[in-house]
């Protein structure tokens, strides 16, 4: 069994150890030491990283519940019995220790204030999540979270002592533990002075001040619980910097103070909606006038008005709108195309009552353009990338319509 140095001193970063076992696993070697300060992945917390000799530790996990295995790249030539110097990546350890201890503090705050228990905990790349039995209307949850966040930060500002106790299960039963212990012979209890007692095997701060600011980023409902995402210490600083940069950039662009930025954005969104509505109205009016102008000069085939036009880079919606406007009138046929850099779009339509199948017409033209098309007998669309065929395709369509009318 590996002796867990991190249990006794979470600030120990350099230590010597003897190699007890080397596990060959392809490109990787697993090193089991007689003792280690490397915390292995577990209990919702990612492992420590660092170096063993000159080898970088890439992962640390536990085998059979008792041997801690440090995974390094194979080829470093470690041998059993060898004494080796090891070093933990302190920045990462501190970051994890802050999130983990912050979780103890925040979980107790939710428990004290609302009786909400922490049922799940995990440190992810960006934040830490706890799943709480916190039941409240969504409008009240934000307020509850604010209160818990305030209590948690007060405990941080108090800079309270954090003590580790190894007690028997009988002794543990006399302590006001926040959660049950699953260790049978010896219970490791983490005490935050006069605040929280939790059985835990992780790495913790020495005093609460070391955790730094505890800031809740967001919450959501998950698995019938309230999931709270938060950041502590160095992560809270990183998160504050991002949030600060974003809000500064927004208020600068809007030329308003940070506090007014939200209201300004609401106003801009509202103005945009109104502008979009107005644009739709204007497009309707202009397309009606455009359609009328085209009908006025349209070729008469039998007694139907045949409107044919090729536009440059006209968007599909406006092409369709124009086709509808033209064919709202009786006995009208709209054969419209838009030529773009690498393709031609087609919209064919006809008035109700005309015995013409626009579906087959658009299929015929699209095939000549090397593409596909289809739709209803009165309205169809298609196109293709063979741009040079556009004139031939439209001549062919005109001939077919002439023959069909
Ligand atoms: Zn813990």
CSV table of C-alpha atoms and ligand atoms in Angstrom, one decimal:
chain,number,residue,atom,x,y,z
A,1,UNK,CA,0.0,0.0,0.0
A,2,UNK,CA,1.4,3.4,-1.0
A,3,UNK,CA,1.9,5.8,2.0
A,4,UNK,CA,-0.1,8.9,1.2
A,5,UNK,CA,2.1,11.9,2.0
A,6,UNK,CA,-0.6,14.3,0.8
A,7,UNK,CA,-2.8,13.1,3.6
A,8,UNK,CA,-0.4,14.6,6.2
A,9,UNK,CA,0.8,17.7,4.4
A,10,UNK,CA,-1.0,19.1,1.4
A,11,UNK,CA,1.8,21.7,0.9
A,12,UNK,CA,4.6,19.1,0.5
A,13,UNK,CA,5.8,19.5,-3.1
A,14,UNK,CA,9.3,17.8,-3.1
A,15,UNK,CA,9.9,14.4,-1.7
A,16,UNK,CA,12.0,11.2,-2.1
A,17,UNK,CA,10.5,7.8,-2.7
A,18,UNK,CA,11.6,4.3,-3.5
A,19,UNK,CA,10.3,2.6,-6.6
A,20,UNK,CA,8.2,-0.4,-5.5
A,21,UNK,CA,6.9,-1.6,-8.8
A,22,UNK,CA,7.2,-0.8,-12.5
A,23,UNK,CA,4.2,-1.6,-14.7
A,24,UNK,CA,5.0,-1.9,-18.5
A,25,UNK,CA,2.0,-0.7,-20.6
A,26,UNK,CA,3.1,-0.2,-24.2
A,27,UNK,CA,4.3,3.4,-24.6
A,28,UNK,CA,3.7,4.1,-20.9
A,29,UNK,CA,5.2,2.9,-17.7
A,30,UNK,CA,3.3,2.9,-14.4
A,31,UNK,CA,5.4,3.6,-11.3
A,32,UNK,CA,4.3,2.5,-7.9
A,33,UNK,CA,6.3,4.2,-5.1
A,34,UNK,CA,6.5,3.3,-1.4
A,35,UNK,CA,5.2,6.8,-0.6
A,36,UNK,CA,3.8,9.7,-2.7
A,37,UNK,CA,2.6,13.3,-2.5
A,38,UNK,CA,0.9,12.9,-5.8
A,39,UNK,CA,-2.9,12.9,-5.3
A,40,UNK,CA,-4.5,10.3,-7.7
A,41,UNK,CA,-7.7,11.1,-9.6
A,42,UNK,CA,-10.6,10.4,-7.4
A,43,UNK,CA,-13.5,11.8,-5.4
A,44,UNK,CA,-14.4,14.3,-8.1
A,45,UNK,CA,-10.8,15.8,-8.2
A,46,UNK,CA,-8.3,15.4,-11.0
A,47,UNK,CA,-4.8,14.1,-10.1
A,48,UNK,CA,-1.7,16.1,-9.4
A,49,UNK,CA,1.0,16.4,-12.1
A,50,UNK,CA,4.7,16.9,-11.8
A,51,UNK,CA,8.0,15.0,-12.3
A,52,UNK,CA,9.5,11.8,-11.0
A,53,UNK,CA,13.2,12.0,-11.6
A,54,UNK,CA,13.3,13.5,-15.1
A,55,UNK,CA,10.1,11.9,-16.2
A,56,UNK,CA,6.9,13.9,-16.5
A,57,UNK,CA,4.0,12.5,-14.7
A,58,UNK,CA,1.0,12.4,-17.2
A,59,UNK,CA,-1.6,10.7,-15.0
A,60,UNK,CA,-2.0,9.3,-11.5
A,61,UNK,CA,-4.6,6.7,-10.5
A,62,UNK,CA,-5.3,4.0,-8.0
A,63,UNK,CA,-5.0,0.3,-8.6
A,64,UNK,CA,-7.0,-2.2,-6.4
A,65,UNK,CA,-7.9,0.7,-4.1
A,66,UNK,CA,-4.4,0.8,-2.5
A,67,UNK,CA,-1.5,1.1,-5.0
A,68,UNK,CA,-1.1,4.6,-6.4
A,69,UNK,CA,0.3,4.4,-10.0
A,70,UNK,CA,2.1,7.3,-11.6
A,71,UNK,CA,2.0,7.1,-15.4
A,72,UNK,CA,5.1,8.3,-17.4
A,73,UNK,CA,6.4,7.8,-20.9
A,74,UNK,CA,8.2,4.4,-21.2
A,75,UNK,CA,12.0,4.4,-21.7
A,76,UNK,CA,13.2,6.3,-18.6
A,77,UNK,CA,14.9,3.1,-17.3
A,78,UNK,CA,13.4,3.1,-13.8
A,79,UNK,CA,14.3,0.1,-11.7
A,80,UNK,CA,12.7,-1.4,-8.6
A,81,UNK,CA,14.3,-0.4,-5.3
A,82,UNK,CA,15.7,2.8,-6.8
A,83,UNK,CA,15.5,6.0,-4.7
A,84,UNK,CA,14.1,8.9,-6.7
A,85,UNK,CA,13.4,12.6,-6.2
A,86,UNK,CA,9.9,13.8,-7.0
A,87,UNK,CA,8.2,17.2,-7.4
A,88,UNK,CA,4.6,18.2,-7.6
A,89,UNK,CA,3.4,20.9,-10.0
A,90,UNK,CA,2.5,23.4,-7.2
A,91,UNK,CA,0.4,25.7,-9.4
A,92,UNK,CA,-1.9,22.9,-10.3
A,93,UNK,CA,-2.0,21.5,-6.8
A,94,UNK,CA,-2.9,24.9,-5.4
A,95,UNK,CA,-5.6,25.4,-8.1
A,96,UNK,CA,-7.2,22.0,-7.2
A,97,UNK,CA,-6.8,22.6,-3.4
A,98,UNK,CA,-8.6,25.9,-3.7
A,99,UNK,CA,-11.5,24.4,-5.7
A,100,UNK,CA,-11.8,21.4,-3.4
A,101,UNK,CA,-11.6,23.3,-0.1
A,102,UNK,CA,-13.9,25.9,-1.6
A,103,UNK,CA,-16.4,23.1,-2.2
A,104,UNK,CA,-16.3,22.1,1.5
A,105,UNK,CA,-17.0,25.7,2.5
A,106,UNK,CA,-19.8,26.3,-0.1
A,107,UNK,CA,-21.5,22.9,0.5
A,108,UNK,CA,-21.7,23.7,4.3
A,109,UNK,CA,-23.1,27.2,3.5
A,110,UNK,CA,-26.0,25.6,1.5
A,111,UNK,CA,-26.5,23.1,4.2
A,112,UNK,CA,-26.6,25.6,7.1
A,113,UNK,CA,-28.8,28.1,5.3
A,114,UNK,CA,-31.2,25.8,3.5
A,115,UNK,CA,-30.6,22.2,4.7
A,116,UNK,CA,-29.5,21.4,1.1
A,117,UNK,CA,-27.1,18.5,0.9
A,118,UNK,CA,-24.3,18.0,-1.7
A,119,UNK,CA,-24.9,14.8,-3.6
A,120,UNK,CA,-22.3,15.2,-6.3
A,121,UNK,CA,-19.1,17.0,-6.8
A,122,UNK,CA,-16.6,17.3,-9.7
A,123,UNK,CA,-13.8,19.6,-10.7
A,124,UNK,CA,-13.9,20.2,-14.5
A,125,UNK,CA,-11.4,22.1,-16.7
A,126,UNK,CA,-13.2,25.4,-16.2
A,127,UNK,CA,-15.2,25.2,-13.0
A,128,UNK,CA,-16.4,23.1,-10.2
A,129,UNK,CA,-19.9,21.6,-10.0
A,130,UNK,CA,-21.9,20.5,-7.0
A,131,UNK,CA,-25.3,18.9,-7.2
A,132,UNK,CA,-27.5,20.1,-4.4
A,133,UNK,CA,-30.9,19.1,-3.0
A,134,UNK,CA,-31.9,22.7,-3.2
A,135,UNK,CA,-35.6,23.0,-3.9
A,136,UNK,CA,-36.9,26.5,-4.7
A,137,UNK,CA,-38.7,28.4,-7.4
A,138,UNK,CA,-36.1,29.5,-10.1
A,139,UNK,CA,-36.8,33.2,-9.1
A,140,UNK,CA,-35.7,32.4,-5.5
A,141,UNK,CA,-32.7,30.1,-6.3
A,142,UNK,CA,-30.5,33.0,-7.5
A,143,UNK,CA,-31.2,34.8,-4.2
A,144,UNK,CA,-30.4,31.6,-2.2
A,145,UNK,CA,-27.2,31.2,-4.1
A,146,UNK,CA,-26.2,34.8,-3.4
A,147,UNK,CA,-26.7,34.2,0.4
A,148,UNK,CA,-24.7,30.9,0.4
A,149,UNK,CA,-21.9,32.7,-1.6
A,150,UNK,CA,-21.8,35.5,0.9
A,151,UNK,CA,-21.6,33.1,3.9
A,152,UNK,CA,-18.9,31.0,2.1
A,153,UNK,CA,-16.8,34.1,1.4
A,154,UNK,CA,-17.2,35.3,5.0
A,155,UNK,CA,-15.6,32.0,6.1
A,156,UNK,CA,-12.8,32.7,3.6
A,157,UNK,CA,-12.2,36.2,4.9
A,158,UNK,CA,-12.2,34.9,8.5
A,159,UNK,CA,-9.1,32.9,7.5
A,160,UNK,CA,-10.2,30.0,9.7
A,161,UNK,CA,-7.9,27.2,10.6
A,162,UNK,CA,-8.3,23.9,8.8
A,163,UNK,CA,-7.4,20.7,10.7
A,164,UNK,CA,-7.1,17.1,9.7
A,165,UNK,CA,-8.1,14.4,12.2
A,166,UNK,CA,-7.8,10.7,12.0
A,167,UNK,CA,-10.4,9.2,14.2
A,168,UNK,CA,-12.1,5.9,14.8
A,169,UNK,CA,-15.7,5.4,13.5
A,170,UNK,CA,-16.9,5.7,17.2
A,171,UNK,CA,-15.1,9.0,17.6
A,172,UNK,CA,-16.4,10.1,14.2
A,173,UNK,CA,-20.0,9.5,15.2
A,174,UNK,CA,-19.7,12.1,18.0
A,175,UNK,CA,-18.7,14.8,15.4
A,176,UNK,CA,-21.3,16.8,13.5
A,177,UNK,CA,-20.2,15.4,10.1
A,178,UNK,CA,-21.8,17.0,7.0
A,179,UNK,CA,-21.8,13.7,5.1
A,180,UNK,CA,-21.5,10.0,5.9
A,181,UNK,CA,-18.1,8.3,5.9
A,182,UNK,CA,-17.5,5.1,4.0
A,183,UNK,CA,-14.1,4.2,5.5
A,184,UNK,CA,-14.5,1.5,8.1
A,185,UNK,CA,-11.4,1.3,10.2
A,186,UNK,CA,-10.1,4.9,10.2
A,187,UNK,CA,-11.9,8.1,9.4
A,188,UNK,CA,-10.0,11.1,8.1
A,189,UNK,CA,-12.0,14.2,9.0
A,190,UNK,CA,-11.4,17.6,7.7
A,191,UNK,CA,-12.4,20.3,10.1
A,192,UNK,CA,-12.9,24.0,9.2
A,193,UNK,CA,-12.7,25.7,12.5
A,194,UNK,CA,-16.2,25.9,14.1
A,195,UNK,CA,-17.9,25.5,10.7
A,196,UNK,CA,-17.6,22.2,8.9
A,197,UNK,CA,-16.5,18.6,9.6
A,198,UNK,CA,-16.3,16.3,6.6
A,199,UNK,CA,-14.8,12.9,6.1
A,200,UNK,CA,-12.5,13.3,3.1
A,201,UNK,CA,-9.3,12.0,1.6
A,202,UNK,CA,-8.4,15.0,-0.6
A,203,UNK,CA,-6.0,17.8,-0.5
A,204,UNK,CA,-7.0,20.9,1.4
A,205,UNK,CA,-5.9,24.5,2.3
A,206,UNK,CA,-4.2,25.1,5.6
A,207,UNK,CA,-6.5,28.1,6.4
A,208,UNK,CA,-9.6,29.3,4.6
A,209,UNK,CA,-7.9,32.4,3.3
A,210,UNK,CA,-5.8,30.3,1.0
A,211,UNK,CA,-8.9,29.4,-1.0
A,212,UNK,CA,-9.4,32.9,-2.2
A,213,UNK,CA,-12.6,34.3,-3.5
A,214,UNK,CA,-15.5,31.8,-4.0
A,215,UNK,CA,-17.6,32.9,-7.0
A,216,UNK,CA,-20.7,31.2,-8.4
A,217,UNK,CA,-20.7,31.4,-12.2
A,218,UNK,CA,-24.1,29.8,-12.9
A,219,UNK,CA,-26.7,27.2,-11.9
A,220,UNK,CA,-29.0,24.8,-13.7
A,221,UNK,CA,-31.5,22.1,-12.9
A,222,UNK,CA,-29.9,18.6,-13.4
A,223,UNK,CA,-30.9,15.2,-12.3
A,224,UNK,CA,-33.8,16.7,-10.2
A,225,UNK,CA,-31.2,18.7,-8.3
A,226,UNK,CA,-29.7,22.2,-8.5
A,227,UNK,CA,-26.3,22.1,-10.1
A,228,UNK,CA,-24.1,25.0,-9.1
A,229,UNK,CA,-21.0,25.9,-11.1
A,230,UNK,CA,-18.4,27.9,-9.2
A,231,UNK,CA,-14.7,29.0,-9.2
A,232,UNK,CA,-12.3,29.7,-6.4
A,233,UNK,CA,-8.9,31.5,-6.0
A,234,UNK,CA,-6.8,31.6,-9.1
A,235,UNK,CA,-9.7,30.4,-11.2
A,236,UNK,CA,-11.9,33.2,-9.8
A,237,UNK,CA,-9.2,35.7,-10.7
A,238,UNK,CA,-9.0,34.3,-14.3
A,239,UNK,CA,-12.8,34.3,-14.6
A,240,UNK,CA,-13.0,37.9,-13.2
A,241,UNK,CA,-10.5,39.1,-15.8
A,242,UNK,CA,-12.5,37.6,-18.6
A,243,UNK,CA,-15.8,39.0,-17.3
A,244,UNK,CA,-14.1,42.4,-16.7
A,245,UNK,CA,-12.6,42.5,-20.2
A,246,UNK,CA,-15.9,41.6,-21.8
A,247,UNK,CA,-18.0,44.1,-19.9
A,248,UNK,CA,-15.4,46.8,-20.4
A,249,UNK,CA,-15.4,46.2,-24.1
A,250,UNK,CA,-19.2,46.2,-24.3
A,251,UNK,CA,-19.6,49.4,-22.4
A,252,UNK,CA,-16.9,51.0,-24.5
A,253,UNK,CA,-18.7,50.0,-27.7
A,254,UNK,CA,-22.0,51.3,-26.4
A,255,UNK,CA,-20.4,54.4,-24.8
A,256,UNK,CA,-22.3,53.8,-21.5
A,257,UNK,CA,-21.3,52.8,-18.0
A,258,UNK,CA,-21.0,49.1,-17.2
A,259,UNK,CA,-24.2,49.2,-15.1
A,260,UNK,CA,-26.2,50.6,-18.0
A,261,UNK,CA,-24.8,48.2,-20.6
A,262,UNK,CA,-27.6,45.6,-20.1
A,263,UNK,CA,-30.4,48.1,-20.6
A,264,UNK,CA,-28.6,49.5,-23.7
A,265,UNK,CA,-28.3,46.0,-25.3
A,266,UNK,CA,-32.1,45.4,-24.6
A,267,UNK,CA,-32.8,48.6,-26.4
A,268,UNK,CA,-30.6,47.7,-29.4
A,269,UNK,CA,-32.2,44.3,-29.7
A,270,UNK,CA,-35.6,45.9,-29.6
A,271,UNK,CA,-34.6,48.5,-32.2
A,272,UNK,CA,-33.2,45.7,-34.4
A,273,UNK,CA,-36.5,43.8,-34.3
A,274,UNK,CA,-38.4,47.0,-35.2
A,275,UNK,CA,-36.0,47.7,-38.1
A,276,UNK,CA,-36.3,44.1,-39.4
A,277,UNK,CA,-40.1,44.4,-39.3
A,278,UNK,CA,-39.9,47.7,-41.2
A,279,UNK,CA,-37.5,46.2,-43.8
A,280,UNK,CA,-39.9,43.4,-44.4
A,281,UNK,CA,-42.8,45.9,-45.0
A,282,UNK,CA,-40.6,47.9,-47.4
A,283,UNK,CA,-39.5,44.8,-49.3
A,284,UNK,CA,-43.1,43.9,-49.7
A,285,UNK,CA,-44.0,47.3,-51.1
A,286,UNK,CA,-41.0,47.4,-53.5
A,287,UNK,CA,-41.6,43.8,-54.7
A,288,UNK,CA,-45.2,44.7,-55.5
A,289,UNK,CA,-44.1,47.7,-57.6
A,290,UNK,CA,-41.3,45.6,-59.2
A,291,UNK,CA,-43.8,42.8,-60.1
A,292,UNK,CA,-46.2,45.3,-61.6
A,293,UNK,CA,-43.5,46.9,-63.7
A,294,UNK,CA,-42.4,43.5,-65.0
A,295,UNK,CA,-46.0,42.4,-65.8
A,296,UNK,CA,-46.6,45.6,-67.7
A,297,UNK,CA,-43.9,44.9,-70.2
A,298,UNK,CA,-44.3,41.1,-70.2
A,299,UNK,CA,-44.4,39.1,-73.4
A,300,UNK,CA,-47.9,37.6,-74.2
A,301,UNK,CA,-47.9,33.9,-75.0
A,302,UNK,CA,-51.5,33.1,-76.0
A,303,UNK,CA,-53.2,35.2,-73.4
A,304,UNK,CA,-50.7,34.6,-70.6
A,305,UNK,CA,-48.1,37.2,-69.4
A,306,UNK,CA,-44.7,35.5,-69.5
A,307,UNK,CA,-42.2,37.2,-67.2
A,308,UNK,CA,-38.6,36.1,-67.5
A,309,UNK,CA,-35.6,37.7,-65.7
A,310,UNK,CA,-32.1,36.9,-64.7
A,311,UNK,CA,-30.7,38.8,-61.8
A,312,UNK,CA,-27.2,39.0,-60.4
A,313,UNK,CA,-26.7,37.8,-56.8
A,314,UNK,CA,-30.3,38.2,-55.7
A,315,UNK,CA,-31.1,36.3,-52.6
A,316,UNK,CA,-33.5,33.4,-52.7
A,317,UNK,CA,-36.1,34.9,-50.4
A,318,UNK,CA,-36.5,38.0,-52.4
A,319,UNK,CA,-36.6,35.9,-55.7
A,320,UNK,CA,-39.4,33.8,-54.2
A,321,UNK,CA,-41.3,36.9,-53.0
A,322,UNK,CA,-41.1,38.5,-56.4
A,323,UNK,CA,-42.4,35.3,-58.1
A,324,UNK,CA,-45.3,35.2,-55.7
A,325,UNK,CA,-46.2,38.9,-56.3
A,326,UNK,CA,-46.1,38.3,-60.1
A,327,UNK,CA,-48.3,35.2,-60.0
A,328,UNK,CA,-50.8,36.7,-57.6
A,329,UNK,CA,-52.2,38.3,-60.8
A,330,UNK,CA,-54.2,36.1,-63.1
A,331,UNK,CA,-52.6,34.3,-66.1
A,332,UNK,CA,-49.0,35.2,-65.2
A,333,UNK,CA,-45.9,33.0,-65.4
A,334,UNK,CA,-42.7,33.9,-63.5
A,335,UNK,CA,-39.4,32.4,-64.7
A,336,UNK,CA,-36.8,34.0,-62.5
A,337,UNK,CA,-33.1,33.2,-62.0
A,338,UNK,CA,-30.2,34.6,-60.0
A,339,UNK,CA,-26.7,34.3,-61.2
A,340,UNK,CA,-24.1,33.9,-58.5
A,341,UNK,CA,-20.3,33.4,-58.6
A,342,UNK,CA,-20.5,29.6,-58.7
A,343,UNK,CA,-24.2,28.7,-59.3
A,344,UNK,CA,-27.5,29.7,-60.7
A,345,UNK,CA,-30.7,29.7,-58.6
A,346,UNK,CA,-34.1,29.2,-60.3
A,347,UNK,CA,-37.6,30.1,-59.1
A,348,UNK,CA,-40.5,29.2,-61.4
A,349,UNK,CA,-44.1,30.0,-60.6
A,350,UNK,CA,-47.5,30.4,-62.3
A,351,UNK,CA,-50.9,31.8,-61.5
A,352,UNK,CA,-53.6,29.5,-60.2
A,353,UNK,CA,-55.7,27.9,-62.9
A,354,UNK,CA,-53.0,27.8,-65.6
A,355,UNK,CA,-52.4,24.3,-66.8
A,356,UNK,CA,-48.6,24.3,-66.6
A,357,UNK,CA,-46.4,22.0,-64.4
A,358,UNK,CA,-43.6,24.2,-62.9
A,359,UNK,CA,-42.1,21.2,-61.1
A,360,UNK,CA,-41.2,19.5,-64.4
A,361,UNK,CA,-40.1,22.8,-65.9
A,362,UNK,CA,-37.6,23.5,-63.1
A,363,UNK,CA,-36.4,19.9,-63.2
A,364,UNK,CA,-35.7,20.2,-66.9
A,365,UNK,CA,-33.8,23.5,-66.5
A,366,UNK,CA,-31.9,22.4,-63.4
A,367,UNK,CA,-30.7,19.3,-65.3
A,368,UNK,CA,-29.3,21.5,-68.1
A,369,UNK,CA,-27.5,23.5,-65.4
A,370,UNK,CA,-26.0,20.3,-63.9
A,371,UNK,CA,-28.1,20.5,-60.7
A,372,UNK,CA,-31.4,19.5,-59.3
A,373,UNK,CA,-34.8,21.1,-58.6
A,374,UNK,CA,-38.5,20.4,-57.8
A,375,UNK,CA,-41.6,21.6,-56.0
A,376,UNK,CA,-45.3,22.0,-56.6
A,377,UNK,CA,-47.1,22.3,-60.0
A,378,UNK,CA,-47.6,26.1,-59.4
A,379,UNK,CA,-44.2,26.8,-57.6
A,380,UNK,CA,-40.8,25.2,-57.9
A,381,UNK,CA,-37.2,26.0,-57.3
A,382,UNK,CA,-33.9,24.6,-58.3
A,383,UNK,CA,-30.5,25.5,-59.9
A,384,UNK,CA,-27.1,24.2,-60.8
A,385,UNK,CA,-23.5,25.2,-61.2
A,386,UNK,CA,-23.3,25.1,-65.0
A,387,UNK,CA,-23.7,28.9,-65.3
A,388,UNK,CA,-22.9,29.1,-69.0
A,389,UNK,CA,-26.0,27.1,-69.8
A,390,UNK,CA,-28.4,29.6,-68.3
A,391,UNK,CA,-29.6,31.1,-71.6
A,392,UNK,CA,-30.1,27.7,-73.3
A,393,UNK,CA,-32.0,26.5,-70.3
A,394,UNK,CA,-34.4,29.5,-70.3
A,395,UNK,CA,-34.9,29.3,-74.1
A,396,UNK,CA,-35.8,25.6,-73.6
A,397,UNK,CA,-38.3,26.5,-70.8
A,398,UNK,CA,-39.9,29.1,-73.0
A,399,UNK,CA,-40.4,26.7,-75.8
A,400,UNK,CA,-41.9,24.1,-73.5
A,401,UNK,CA,-44.3,26.6,-72.0
A,402,UNK,CA,-45.3,27.9,-75.4
A,403,UNK,CA,-46.1,24.3,-76.5
A,404,UNK,CA,-48.0,23.5,-73.4
A,405,UNK,CA,-50.3,26.6,-73.3
B,1,LIG,ZN1,-12.0,17.3,1.0
